[in-house]
Amino acid sequence: MQTSRVPAAVDALLAIVRARPALADVSIVDGPASVNLTNRRRIHIGWAPGDEQAVELQQEFNSAGARTRDEAFVITCFAESRGGDKDMAFRRNEVFAMVGEVEQALRGTDAAPTAPTLNGTVLWAELTAGNLSQSTSEGANAGLVFSVSCRARI
């Protein structure tokens, strides 16, 4: 008996984003970064800097009889573009382009009809929020914390 769709949804989101051709040279990371931070373009699924919370979820019975439950959850994600240069506009545009690819990956198409359902793991998923940060420590750095909100039936 499953108690949550969160594990399957996170796995499906990782698979969908990793399969995106436009993100082939971006490190798609499951959770927080490991020691190796050499890739200057990364997307983390289930992690954001300064926040140990990977997913926030809520459940409730969906009708009388208590046979099934509705689950709503938000997967925290983070995209980052770093460079040794001072070109903040380039880094900012790059990080928004990477997140744009994630948003496009969540849209249904003829080739990927189950993308909005994270390959059938949820009823729907969509990119719903973002928070841009910029810094100039060790060159230009732009980061975008974003949320993928999901609804599921368990």
Tab-separated table of C-alpha atoms in Angstrom:
chain	number	residue	atom	x	y	z
A	1	MET	CA	0.000	0.000	0.000
A	2	GLN	CA	1.456	3.333	-0.982
A	3	THR	CA	1.221	6.224	1.438
A	4	SER	CA	2.512	8.923	-0.897
A	5	ARG	CA	3.221	9.595	-4.564
A	6	VAL	CA	6.192	11.816	-3.670
A	7	PRO	CA	9.010	9.274	-4.234
A	8	ALA	CA	7.664	8.192	-7.635
A	9	ALA	CA	6.984	11.788	-8.691
A	10	VAL	CA	10.503	12.971	-7.800
A	11	ASP	CA	12.006	10.025	-9.709
A	12	ALA	CA	9.795	10.770	-12.724
A	13	LEU	CA	10.653	14.493	-12.661
A	14	LEU	CA	14.359	13.621	-12.632
A	15	ALA	CA	13.916	11.261	-15.589
A	16	ILE	CA	11.886	13.776	-17.611
A	17	VAL	CA	14.358	16.617	-17.036
A	18	ARG	CA	17.385	14.402	-17.710
A	19	ALA	CA	15.853	13.323	-21.031
A	20	ARG	CA	15.463	16.910	-22.245
A	21	PRO	CA	17.939	17.367	-25.161
A	22	ALA	CA	18.425	21.088	-24.469
A	23	LEU	CA	19.669	20.206	-20.964
A	24	ALA	CA	22.170	17.558	-22.087
A	25	ASP	CA	25.152	19.624	-20.860
A	26	VAL	CA	23.469	20.600	-17.564
A	27	SER	CA	24.058	18.489	-14.448
A	28	ILE	CA	20.680	17.282	-13.208
A	29	VAL	CA	21.203	16.508	-9.525
A	30	ASP	CA	18.971	14.409	-7.256
A	31	GLY	CA	18.882	16.452	-4.040
A	32	PRO	CA	21.818	18.499	-2.755
A	33	ALA	CA	25.109	18.814	-4.596
A	34	SER	CA	27.874	16.353	-3.957
A	35	VAL	CA	31.444	17.471	-3.437
A	36	ASN	CA	32.146	17.922	-7.163
A	37	LEU	CA	30.840	21.329	-8.227
A	38	THR	CA	32.876	21.657	-11.419
A	39	ASN	CA	29.837	21.875	-13.695
A	40	ARG	CA	28.789	25.511	-13.776
A	41	ARG	CA	25.251	24.722	-14.951
A	42	ARG	CA	23.142	22.631	-12.586
A	43	ILE	CA	19.525	21.858	-11.802
A	44	HIS	CA	18.773	20.285	-8.431
A	45	ILE	CA	15.526	18.364	-7.984
A	46	GLY	CA	14.485	18.213	-4.322
A	47	TRP	CA	16.868	20.832	-2.928
A	48	ALA	CA	17.597	24.556	-2.739
A	49	PRO	CA	20.435	26.401	-0.965
A	50	GLY	CA	19.694	27.172	2.673
A	51	ASP	CA	16.605	24.950	2.672
A	52	GLU	CA	16.788	21.330	3.757
A	53	GLN	CA	13.120	20.794	2.852
A	54	ALA	CA	12.915	18.810	-0.394
A	55	VAL	CA	9.131	18.412	-0.646
A	56	GLU	CA	6.207	19.894	1.256
A	57	LEU	CA	3.065	17.779	1.220
A	58	GLN	CA	-0.488	17.642	2.499
A	59	GLN	CA	-3.031	14.838	2.372
A	60	GLU	CA	-6.745	14.544	3.055
A	61	PHE	CA	-9.561	12.134	2.320
A	62	ASN	CA	-11.113	13.008	-1.013
A	63	SER	CA	-14.654	11.848	-0.141
A	64	ALA	CA	-16.811	10.139	2.441
A	65	GLY	CA	-15.877	6.531	3.035
A	66	ALA	CA	-12.180	7.286	3.465
A	67	ARG	CA	-11.118	4.903	0.686
A	68	THR	CA	-8.801	7.247	-1.206
A	69	ARG	CA	-6.841	10.353	-0.355
A	70	ASP	CA	-5.850	13.443	-2.265
A	71	GLU	CA	-2.248	14.530	-1.952
A	72	ALA	CA	-0.879	17.948	-2.857
A	73	PHE	CA	2.840	18.546	-2.756
A	74	VAL	CA	5.501	20.960	-3.898
A	75	ILE	CA	8.929	19.775	-5.022
A	76	THR	CA	11.641	22.347	-4.305
A	77	CYS	CA	14.160	22.756	-7.140
A	78	PHE	CA	17.134	24.985	-7.871
A	79	ALA	CA	18.825	25.977	-11.122
A	80	GLU	CA	22.225	27.648	-11.136
A	81	SER	CA	24.523	29.231	-13.703
A	82	ARG	CA	28.004	30.209	-12.515
A	83	GLY	CA	30.924	31.745	-14.350
A	84	GLY	CA	34.260	33.368	-13.677
A	85	ASP	CA	33.165	36.409	-15.667
A	86	LYS	CA	31.140	39.434	-14.560
A	87	ASP	CA	28.342	39.064	-17.130
A	88	MET	CA	25.317	38.879	-14.824
A	89	ALA	CA	22.822	39.339	-17.661
A	90	PHE	CA	24.203	36.246	-19.409
A	91	ARG	CA	23.959	34.136	-16.213
A	92	ARG	CA	20.458	35.402	-15.427
A	93	ASN	CA	19.226	34.657	-18.955
A	94	GLU	CA	20.879	31.248	-18.891
A	95	VAL	CA	19.283	30.211	-15.597
A	96	PHE	CA	15.839	31.299	-16.819
A	97	ALA	CA	16.383	29.359	-20.051
A	98	MET	CA	17.224	26.220	-18.054
A	99	VAL	CA	14.093	26.579	-15.916
A	100	GLY	CA	12.131	27.287	-19.088
A	101	GLU	CA	13.244	23.898	-20.387
A	102	VAL	CA	11.942	22.275	-17.198
A	103	GLU	CA	8.627	24.070	-17.649
A	104	GLN	CA	8.435	22.936	-21.282
A	105	ALA	CA	9.252	19.368	-20.209
A	106	LEU	CA	6.166	19.413	-17.979
A	107	ARG	CA	3.873	20.250	-20.885
A	108	GLY	CA	2.093	17.487	-22.727
A	109	THR	CA	3.038	16.942	-26.346
A	110	ASP	CA	2.366	14.241	-28.933
A	111	ALA	CA	5.808	12.807	-28.151
A	112	ALA	CA	5.340	13.078	-24.352
A	113	PRO	CA	1.615	12.890	-23.569
A	114	THR	CA	2.161	11.907	-19.919
A	115	ALA	CA	4.657	14.693	-19.102
A	116	PRO	CA	2.108	16.793	-17.135
A	117	THR	CA	1.345	13.716	-15.012
A	118	LEU	CA	5.040	12.951	-14.452
A	119	ASN	CA	4.649	9.769	-16.469
A	120	GLY	CA	1.438	8.809	-14.670
A	121	THR	CA	2.687	9.254	-11.108
A	122	VAL	CA	0.416	12.249	-10.364
A	123	LEU	CA	-2.817	13.764	-11.669
A	124	TRP	CA	-0.931	16.894	-12.759
A	125	ALA	CA	2.305	18.775	-12.201
A	126	GLU	CA	3.302	22.311	-13.094
A	127	LEU	CA	6.000	24.863	-12.401
A	128	THR	CA	4.378	27.370	-10.039
A	129	ALA	CA	6.880	29.667	-8.318
A	130	GLY	CA	10.395	31.028	-8.531
A	131	ASN	CA	12.879	33.176	-6.643
A	132	LEU	CA	15.944	34.632	-8.391
A	133	SER	CA	19.193	35.263	-6.543
A	134	GLN	CA	22.362	36.833	-7.952
A	135	SER	CA	25.855	37.223	-6.562
A	136	THR	CA	29.291	38.185	-7.742
A	137	SER	CA	31.384	36.011	-5.434
A	138	GLU	CA	33.954	34.264	-7.667
A	139	GLY	CA	32.349	35.744	-10.777
A	140	ALA	CA	28.759	36.136	-11.870
A	141	ASN	CA	26.325	33.651	-10.344
A	142	ALA	CA	22.565	33.455	-10.913
A	143	GLY	CA	20.347	30.970	-9.111
A	144	LEU	CA	16.637	30.354	-9.394
A	145	VAL	CA	14.746	28.441	-6.716
A	146	PHE	CA	11.585	27.102	-8.308
A	147	SER	CA	8.681	24.900	-7.324
A	148	VAL	CA	6.954	22.062	-9.127
A	149	SER	CA	3.480	21.669	-7.660
A	150	CYS	CA	1.707	18.335	-7.959
A	151	ARG	CA	-1.665	16.816	-7.200
A	152	ALA	CA	-2.126	13.060	-6.764
A	153	ARG	CA	-4.685	10.495	-5.671
A	154	ILE	CA	-3.587	7.704	-3.347
